[in-house]
PDB file of N, CA and C in Angstrom:
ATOM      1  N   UNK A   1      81.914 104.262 107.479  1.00 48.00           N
ATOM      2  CA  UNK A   1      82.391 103.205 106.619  1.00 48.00           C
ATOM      3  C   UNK A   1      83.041 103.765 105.358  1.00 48.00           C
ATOM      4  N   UNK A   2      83.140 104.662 105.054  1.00 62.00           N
ATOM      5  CA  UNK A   2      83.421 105.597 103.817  1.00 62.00           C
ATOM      6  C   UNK A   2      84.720 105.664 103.829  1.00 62.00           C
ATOM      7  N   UNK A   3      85.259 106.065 104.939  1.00 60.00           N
ATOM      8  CA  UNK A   3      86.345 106.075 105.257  1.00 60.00           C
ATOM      9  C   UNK A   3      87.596 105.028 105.204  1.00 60.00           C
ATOM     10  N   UNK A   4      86.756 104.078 105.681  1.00 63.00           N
ATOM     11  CA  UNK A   4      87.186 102.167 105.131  1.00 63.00           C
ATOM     12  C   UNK A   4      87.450 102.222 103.786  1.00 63.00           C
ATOM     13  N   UNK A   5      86.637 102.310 103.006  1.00 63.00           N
ATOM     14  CA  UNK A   5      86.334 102.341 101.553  1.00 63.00           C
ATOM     15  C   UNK A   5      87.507 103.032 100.934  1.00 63.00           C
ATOM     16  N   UNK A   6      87.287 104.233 101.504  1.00 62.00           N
ATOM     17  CA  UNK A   6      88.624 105.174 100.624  1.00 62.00           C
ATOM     18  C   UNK A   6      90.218 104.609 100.875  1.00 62.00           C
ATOM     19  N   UNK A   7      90.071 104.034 102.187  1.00 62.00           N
ATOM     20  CA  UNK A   7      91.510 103.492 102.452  1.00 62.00           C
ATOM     21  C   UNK A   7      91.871 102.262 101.661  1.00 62.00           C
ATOM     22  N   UNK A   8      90.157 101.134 101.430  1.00 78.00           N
ATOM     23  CA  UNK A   8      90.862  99.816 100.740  1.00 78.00           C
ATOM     24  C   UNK A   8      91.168 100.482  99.024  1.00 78.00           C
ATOM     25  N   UNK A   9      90.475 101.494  98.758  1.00 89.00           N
ATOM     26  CA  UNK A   9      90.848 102.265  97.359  1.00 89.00           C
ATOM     27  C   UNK A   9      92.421 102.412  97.231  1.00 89.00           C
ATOM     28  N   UNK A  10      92.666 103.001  98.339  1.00 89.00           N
ATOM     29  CA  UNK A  10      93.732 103.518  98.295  1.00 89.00           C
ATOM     30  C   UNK A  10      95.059 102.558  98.370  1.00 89.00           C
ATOM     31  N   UNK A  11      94.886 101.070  98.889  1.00 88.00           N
ATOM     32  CA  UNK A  11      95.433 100.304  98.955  1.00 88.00           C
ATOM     33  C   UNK A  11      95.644  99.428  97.727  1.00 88.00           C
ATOM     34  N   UNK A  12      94.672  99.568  97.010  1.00 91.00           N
ATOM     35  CA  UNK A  12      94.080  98.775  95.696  1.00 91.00           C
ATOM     36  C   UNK A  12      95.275  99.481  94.652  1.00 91.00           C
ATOM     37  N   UNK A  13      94.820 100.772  94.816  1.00 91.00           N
ATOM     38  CA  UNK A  13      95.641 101.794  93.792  1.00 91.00           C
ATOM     39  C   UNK A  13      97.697 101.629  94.415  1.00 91.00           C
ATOM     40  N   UNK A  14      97.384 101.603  95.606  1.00 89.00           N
ATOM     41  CA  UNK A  14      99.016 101.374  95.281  1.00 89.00           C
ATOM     42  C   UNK A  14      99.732 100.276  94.799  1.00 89.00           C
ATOM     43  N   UNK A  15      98.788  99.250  95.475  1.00 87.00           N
ATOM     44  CA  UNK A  15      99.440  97.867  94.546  1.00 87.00           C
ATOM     45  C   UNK A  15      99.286  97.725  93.346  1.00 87.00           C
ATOM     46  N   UNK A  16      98.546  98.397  92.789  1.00 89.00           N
ATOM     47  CA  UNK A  16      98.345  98.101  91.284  1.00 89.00           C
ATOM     48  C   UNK A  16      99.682  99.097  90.435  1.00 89.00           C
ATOM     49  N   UNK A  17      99.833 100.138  91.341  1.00 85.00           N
ATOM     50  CA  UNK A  17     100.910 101.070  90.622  1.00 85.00           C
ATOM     51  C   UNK A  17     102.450 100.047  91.338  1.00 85.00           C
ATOM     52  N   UNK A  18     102.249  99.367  92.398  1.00 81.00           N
ATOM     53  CA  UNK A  18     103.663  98.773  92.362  1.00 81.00           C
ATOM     54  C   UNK A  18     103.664  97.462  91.335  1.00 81.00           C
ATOM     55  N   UNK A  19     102.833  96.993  90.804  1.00 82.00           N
ATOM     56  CA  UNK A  19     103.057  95.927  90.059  1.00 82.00           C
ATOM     57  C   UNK A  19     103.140  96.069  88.861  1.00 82.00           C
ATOM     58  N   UNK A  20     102.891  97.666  88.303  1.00 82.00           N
ATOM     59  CA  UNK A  20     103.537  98.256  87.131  1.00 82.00           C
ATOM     60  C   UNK A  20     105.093  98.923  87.334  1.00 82.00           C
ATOM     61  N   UNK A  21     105.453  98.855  88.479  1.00 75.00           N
ATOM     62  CA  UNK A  21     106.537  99.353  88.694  1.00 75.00           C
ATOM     63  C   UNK A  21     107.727  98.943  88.267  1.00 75.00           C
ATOM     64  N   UNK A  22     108.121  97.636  88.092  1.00 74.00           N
ATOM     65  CA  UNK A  22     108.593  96.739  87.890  1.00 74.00           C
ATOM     66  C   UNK A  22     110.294  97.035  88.571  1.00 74.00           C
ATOM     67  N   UNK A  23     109.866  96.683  89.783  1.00 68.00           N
ATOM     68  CA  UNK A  23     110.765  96.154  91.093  1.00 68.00           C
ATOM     69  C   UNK A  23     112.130  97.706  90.897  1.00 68.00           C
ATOM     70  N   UNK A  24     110.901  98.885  90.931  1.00 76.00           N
ATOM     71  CA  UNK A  24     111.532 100.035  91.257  1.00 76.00           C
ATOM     72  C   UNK A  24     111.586 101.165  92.320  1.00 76.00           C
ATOM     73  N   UNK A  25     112.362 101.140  93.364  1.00 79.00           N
ATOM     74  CA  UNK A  25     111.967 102.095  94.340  1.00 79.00           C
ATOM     75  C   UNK A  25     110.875 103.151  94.050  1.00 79.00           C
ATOM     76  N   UNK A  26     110.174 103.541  94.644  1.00 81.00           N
ATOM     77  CA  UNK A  26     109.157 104.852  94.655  1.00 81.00           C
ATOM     78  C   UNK A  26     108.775 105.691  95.936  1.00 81.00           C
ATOM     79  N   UNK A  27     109.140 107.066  95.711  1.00 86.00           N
ATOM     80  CA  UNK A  27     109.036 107.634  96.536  1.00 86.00           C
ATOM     81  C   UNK A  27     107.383 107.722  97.020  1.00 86.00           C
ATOM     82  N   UNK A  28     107.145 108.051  98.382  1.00 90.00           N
ATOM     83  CA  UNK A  28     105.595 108.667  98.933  1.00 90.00           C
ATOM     84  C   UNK A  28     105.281 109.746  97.827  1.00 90.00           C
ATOM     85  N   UNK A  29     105.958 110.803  97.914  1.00 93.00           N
ATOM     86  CA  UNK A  29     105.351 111.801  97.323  1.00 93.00           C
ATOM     87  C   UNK A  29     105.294 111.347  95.509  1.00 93.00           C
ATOM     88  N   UNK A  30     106.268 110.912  95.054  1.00 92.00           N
ATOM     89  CA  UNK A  30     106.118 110.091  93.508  1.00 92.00           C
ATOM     90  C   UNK A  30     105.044 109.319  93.218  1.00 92.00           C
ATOM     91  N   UNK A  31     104.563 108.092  94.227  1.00 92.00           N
ATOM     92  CA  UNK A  31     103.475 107.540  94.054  1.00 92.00           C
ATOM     93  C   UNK A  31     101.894 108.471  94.583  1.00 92.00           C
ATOM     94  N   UNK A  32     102.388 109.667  95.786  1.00 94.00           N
ATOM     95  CA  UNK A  32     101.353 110.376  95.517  1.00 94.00           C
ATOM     96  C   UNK A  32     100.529 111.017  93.721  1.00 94.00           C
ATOM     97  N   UNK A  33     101.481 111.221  93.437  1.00 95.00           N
ATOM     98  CA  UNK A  33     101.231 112.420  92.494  1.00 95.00           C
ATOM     99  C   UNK A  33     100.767 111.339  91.115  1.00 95.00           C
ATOM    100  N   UNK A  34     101.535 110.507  90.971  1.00 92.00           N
ATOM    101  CA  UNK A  34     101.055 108.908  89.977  1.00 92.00           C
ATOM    102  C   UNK A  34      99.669 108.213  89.920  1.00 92.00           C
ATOM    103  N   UNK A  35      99.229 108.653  91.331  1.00 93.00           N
ATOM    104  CA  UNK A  35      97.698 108.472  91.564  1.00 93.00           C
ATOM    105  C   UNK A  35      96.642 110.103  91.948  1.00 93.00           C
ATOM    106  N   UNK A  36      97.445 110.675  91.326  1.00 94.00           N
ATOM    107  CA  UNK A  36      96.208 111.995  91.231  1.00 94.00           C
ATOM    108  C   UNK A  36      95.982 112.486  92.674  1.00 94.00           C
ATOM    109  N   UNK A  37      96.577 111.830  93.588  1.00 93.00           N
ATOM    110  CA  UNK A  37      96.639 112.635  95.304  1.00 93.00           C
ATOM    111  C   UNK A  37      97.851 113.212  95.818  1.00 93.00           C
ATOM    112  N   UNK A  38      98.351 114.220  95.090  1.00 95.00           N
ATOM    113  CA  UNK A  38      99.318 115.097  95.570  1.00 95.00           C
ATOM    114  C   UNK A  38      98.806 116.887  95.200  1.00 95.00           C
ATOM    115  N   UNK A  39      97.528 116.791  95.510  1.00 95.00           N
ATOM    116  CA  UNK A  39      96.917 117.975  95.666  1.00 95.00           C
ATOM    117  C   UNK A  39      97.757 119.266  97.254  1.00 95.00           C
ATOM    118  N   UNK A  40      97.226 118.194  98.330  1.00 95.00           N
ATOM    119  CA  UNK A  40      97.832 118.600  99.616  1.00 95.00           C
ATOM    120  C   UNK A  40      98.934 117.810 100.912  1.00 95.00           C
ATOM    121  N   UNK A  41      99.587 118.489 101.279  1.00 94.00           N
ATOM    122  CA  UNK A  41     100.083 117.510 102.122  1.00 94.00           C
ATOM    123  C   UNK A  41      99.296 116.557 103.134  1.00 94.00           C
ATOM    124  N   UNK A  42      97.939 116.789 103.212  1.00 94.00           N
ATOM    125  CA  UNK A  42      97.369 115.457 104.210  1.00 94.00           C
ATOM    126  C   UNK A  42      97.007 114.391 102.503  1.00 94.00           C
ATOM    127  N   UNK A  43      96.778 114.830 101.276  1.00 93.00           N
ATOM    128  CA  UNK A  43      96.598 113.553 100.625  1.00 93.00           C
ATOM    129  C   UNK A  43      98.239 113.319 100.710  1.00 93.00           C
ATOM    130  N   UNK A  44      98.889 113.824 100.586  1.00 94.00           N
ATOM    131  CA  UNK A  44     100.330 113.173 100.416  1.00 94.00           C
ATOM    132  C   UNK A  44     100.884 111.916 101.295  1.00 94.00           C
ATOM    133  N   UNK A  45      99.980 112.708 102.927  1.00 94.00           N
ATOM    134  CA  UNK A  45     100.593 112.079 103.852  1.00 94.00           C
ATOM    135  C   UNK A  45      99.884 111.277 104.243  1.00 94.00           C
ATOM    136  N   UNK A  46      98.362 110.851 103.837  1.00 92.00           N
ATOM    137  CA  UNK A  46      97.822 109.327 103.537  1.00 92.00           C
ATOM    138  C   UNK A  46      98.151 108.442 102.643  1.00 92.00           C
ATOM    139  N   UNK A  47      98.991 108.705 101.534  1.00 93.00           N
ATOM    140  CA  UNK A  47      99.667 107.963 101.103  1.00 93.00           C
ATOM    141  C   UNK A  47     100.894 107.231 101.410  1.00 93.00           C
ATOM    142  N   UNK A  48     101.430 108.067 101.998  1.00 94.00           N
ATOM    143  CA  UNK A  48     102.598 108.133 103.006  1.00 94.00           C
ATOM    144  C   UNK A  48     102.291 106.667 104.508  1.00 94.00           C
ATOM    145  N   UNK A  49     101.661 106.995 104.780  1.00 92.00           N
ATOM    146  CA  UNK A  49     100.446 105.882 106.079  1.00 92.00           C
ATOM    147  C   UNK A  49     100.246 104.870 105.559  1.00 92.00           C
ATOM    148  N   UNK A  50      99.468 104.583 104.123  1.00 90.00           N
ATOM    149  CA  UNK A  50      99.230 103.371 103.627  1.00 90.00           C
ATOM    150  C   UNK A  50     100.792 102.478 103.248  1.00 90.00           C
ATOM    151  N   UNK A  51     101.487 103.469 102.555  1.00 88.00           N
ATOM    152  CA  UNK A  51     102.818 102.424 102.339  1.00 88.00           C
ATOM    153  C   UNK A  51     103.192 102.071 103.598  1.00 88.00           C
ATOM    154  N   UNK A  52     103.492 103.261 104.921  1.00 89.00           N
ATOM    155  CA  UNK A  52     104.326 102.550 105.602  1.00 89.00           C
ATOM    156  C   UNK A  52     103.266 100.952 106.592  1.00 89.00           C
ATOM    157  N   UNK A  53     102.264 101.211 106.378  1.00 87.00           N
ATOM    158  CA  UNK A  53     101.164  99.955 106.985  1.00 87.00           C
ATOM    159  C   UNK A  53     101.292  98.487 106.106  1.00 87.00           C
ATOM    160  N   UNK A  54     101.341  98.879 104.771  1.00 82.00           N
ATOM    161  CA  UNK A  54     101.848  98.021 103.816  1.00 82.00           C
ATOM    162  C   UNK A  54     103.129  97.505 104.382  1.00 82.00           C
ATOM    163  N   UNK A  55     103.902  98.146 104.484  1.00 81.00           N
ATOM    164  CA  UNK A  55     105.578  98.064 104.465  1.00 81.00           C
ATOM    165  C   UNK A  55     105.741  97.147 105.911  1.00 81.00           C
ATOM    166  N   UNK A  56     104.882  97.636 106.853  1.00 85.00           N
ATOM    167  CA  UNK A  56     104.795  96.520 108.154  1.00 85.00           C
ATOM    168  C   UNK A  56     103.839  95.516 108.431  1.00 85.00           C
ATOM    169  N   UNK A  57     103.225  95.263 107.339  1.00 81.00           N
ATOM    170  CA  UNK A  57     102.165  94.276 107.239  1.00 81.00           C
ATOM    171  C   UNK A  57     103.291  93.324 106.302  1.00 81.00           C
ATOM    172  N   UNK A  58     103.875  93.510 105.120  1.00 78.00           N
ATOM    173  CA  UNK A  58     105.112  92.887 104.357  1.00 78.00           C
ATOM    174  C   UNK A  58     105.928  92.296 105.428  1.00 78.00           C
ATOM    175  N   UNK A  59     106.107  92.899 106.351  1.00 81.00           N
ATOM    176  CA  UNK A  59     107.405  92.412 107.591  1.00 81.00           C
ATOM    177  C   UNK A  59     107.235  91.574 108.648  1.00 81.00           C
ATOM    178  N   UNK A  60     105.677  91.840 108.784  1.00 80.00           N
ATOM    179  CA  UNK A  60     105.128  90.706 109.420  1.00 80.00           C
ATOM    180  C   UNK A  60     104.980  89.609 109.114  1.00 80.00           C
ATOM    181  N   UNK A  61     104.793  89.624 107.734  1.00 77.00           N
ATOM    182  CA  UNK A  61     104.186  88.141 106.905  1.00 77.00           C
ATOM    183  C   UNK A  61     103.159  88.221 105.705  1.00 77.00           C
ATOM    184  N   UNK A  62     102.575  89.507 106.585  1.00 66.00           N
ATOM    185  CA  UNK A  62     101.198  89.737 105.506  1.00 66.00           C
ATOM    186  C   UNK A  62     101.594  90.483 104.146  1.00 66.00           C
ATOM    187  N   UNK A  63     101.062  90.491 103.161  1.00 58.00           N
ATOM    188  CA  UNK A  63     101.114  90.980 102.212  1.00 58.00           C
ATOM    189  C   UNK A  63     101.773  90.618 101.192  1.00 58.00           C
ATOM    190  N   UNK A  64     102.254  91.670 100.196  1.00 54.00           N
ATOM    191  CA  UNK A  64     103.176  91.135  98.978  1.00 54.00           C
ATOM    192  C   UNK A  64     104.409  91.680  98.941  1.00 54.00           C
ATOM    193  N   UNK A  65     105.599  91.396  98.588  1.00 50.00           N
ATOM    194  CA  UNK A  65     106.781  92.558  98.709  1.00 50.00           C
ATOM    195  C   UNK A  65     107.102  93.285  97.741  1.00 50.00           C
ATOM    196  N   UNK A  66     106.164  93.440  96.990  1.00 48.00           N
ATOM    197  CA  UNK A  66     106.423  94.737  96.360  1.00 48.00           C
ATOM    198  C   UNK A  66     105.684  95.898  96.926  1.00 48.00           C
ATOM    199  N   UNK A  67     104.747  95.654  97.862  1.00 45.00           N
ATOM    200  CA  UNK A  67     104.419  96.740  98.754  1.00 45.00           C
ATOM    201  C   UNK A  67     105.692  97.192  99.536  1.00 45.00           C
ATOM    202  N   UNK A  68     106.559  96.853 100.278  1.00 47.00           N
ATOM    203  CA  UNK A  68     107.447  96.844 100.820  1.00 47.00           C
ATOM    204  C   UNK A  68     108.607  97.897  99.729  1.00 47.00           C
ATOM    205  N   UNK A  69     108.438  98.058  98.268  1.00 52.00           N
ATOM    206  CA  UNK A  69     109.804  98.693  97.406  1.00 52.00           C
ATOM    207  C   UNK A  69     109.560  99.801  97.812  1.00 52.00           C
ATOM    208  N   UNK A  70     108.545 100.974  98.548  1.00 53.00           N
ATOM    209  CA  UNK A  70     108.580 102.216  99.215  1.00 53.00           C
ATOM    210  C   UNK A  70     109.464 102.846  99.710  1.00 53.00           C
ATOM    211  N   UNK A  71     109.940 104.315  99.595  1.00 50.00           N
ATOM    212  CA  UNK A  71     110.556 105.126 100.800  1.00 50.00           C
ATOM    213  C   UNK A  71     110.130 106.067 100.602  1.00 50.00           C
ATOM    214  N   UNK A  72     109.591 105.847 102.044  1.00 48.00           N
ATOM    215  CA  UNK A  72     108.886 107.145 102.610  1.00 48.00           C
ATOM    216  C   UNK A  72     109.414 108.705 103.094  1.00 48.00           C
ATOM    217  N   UNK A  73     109.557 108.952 102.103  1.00 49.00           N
ATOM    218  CA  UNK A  73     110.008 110.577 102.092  1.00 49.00           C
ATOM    219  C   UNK A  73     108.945 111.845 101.721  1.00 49.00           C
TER     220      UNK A  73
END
């Protein structure tokens, strides 16, 4: 369950950094490093996972669209 936990963290923390963003593209690795997880490329590239899940949860219906201002690079 820990694992759950760290992911809804991690979900928490990006929306909160896109709603300071104010309706500005952000890169994966930019919003890595904005939240203190650009230590290694697997934190990079769970950050990377959560936007793009965000980004197709936005496309589906679910979510908010400022999850969606991401590119994943």
């Amino acid at each position: 369950m820990d694992g759950q936990k760290t992911y809804d963290q991690l979900t928490e923390q990006i929306m909160e950094h896109f709603a300071a963003a104010d309706d500005v593209d952000v890169r994966a690795l930019d919003m890595a490093a904005a939240l203190g997880r650009d230590s290694d490329s697997g934190s990079i590239n769970g950050v990377r996972s959560t936007l793009e899940r965000r980004e197709s949860a936005t496309k589906r219906g679910f979510g908010s669209a400022e999850s969606a201002k991401a590119t994943h690079r």
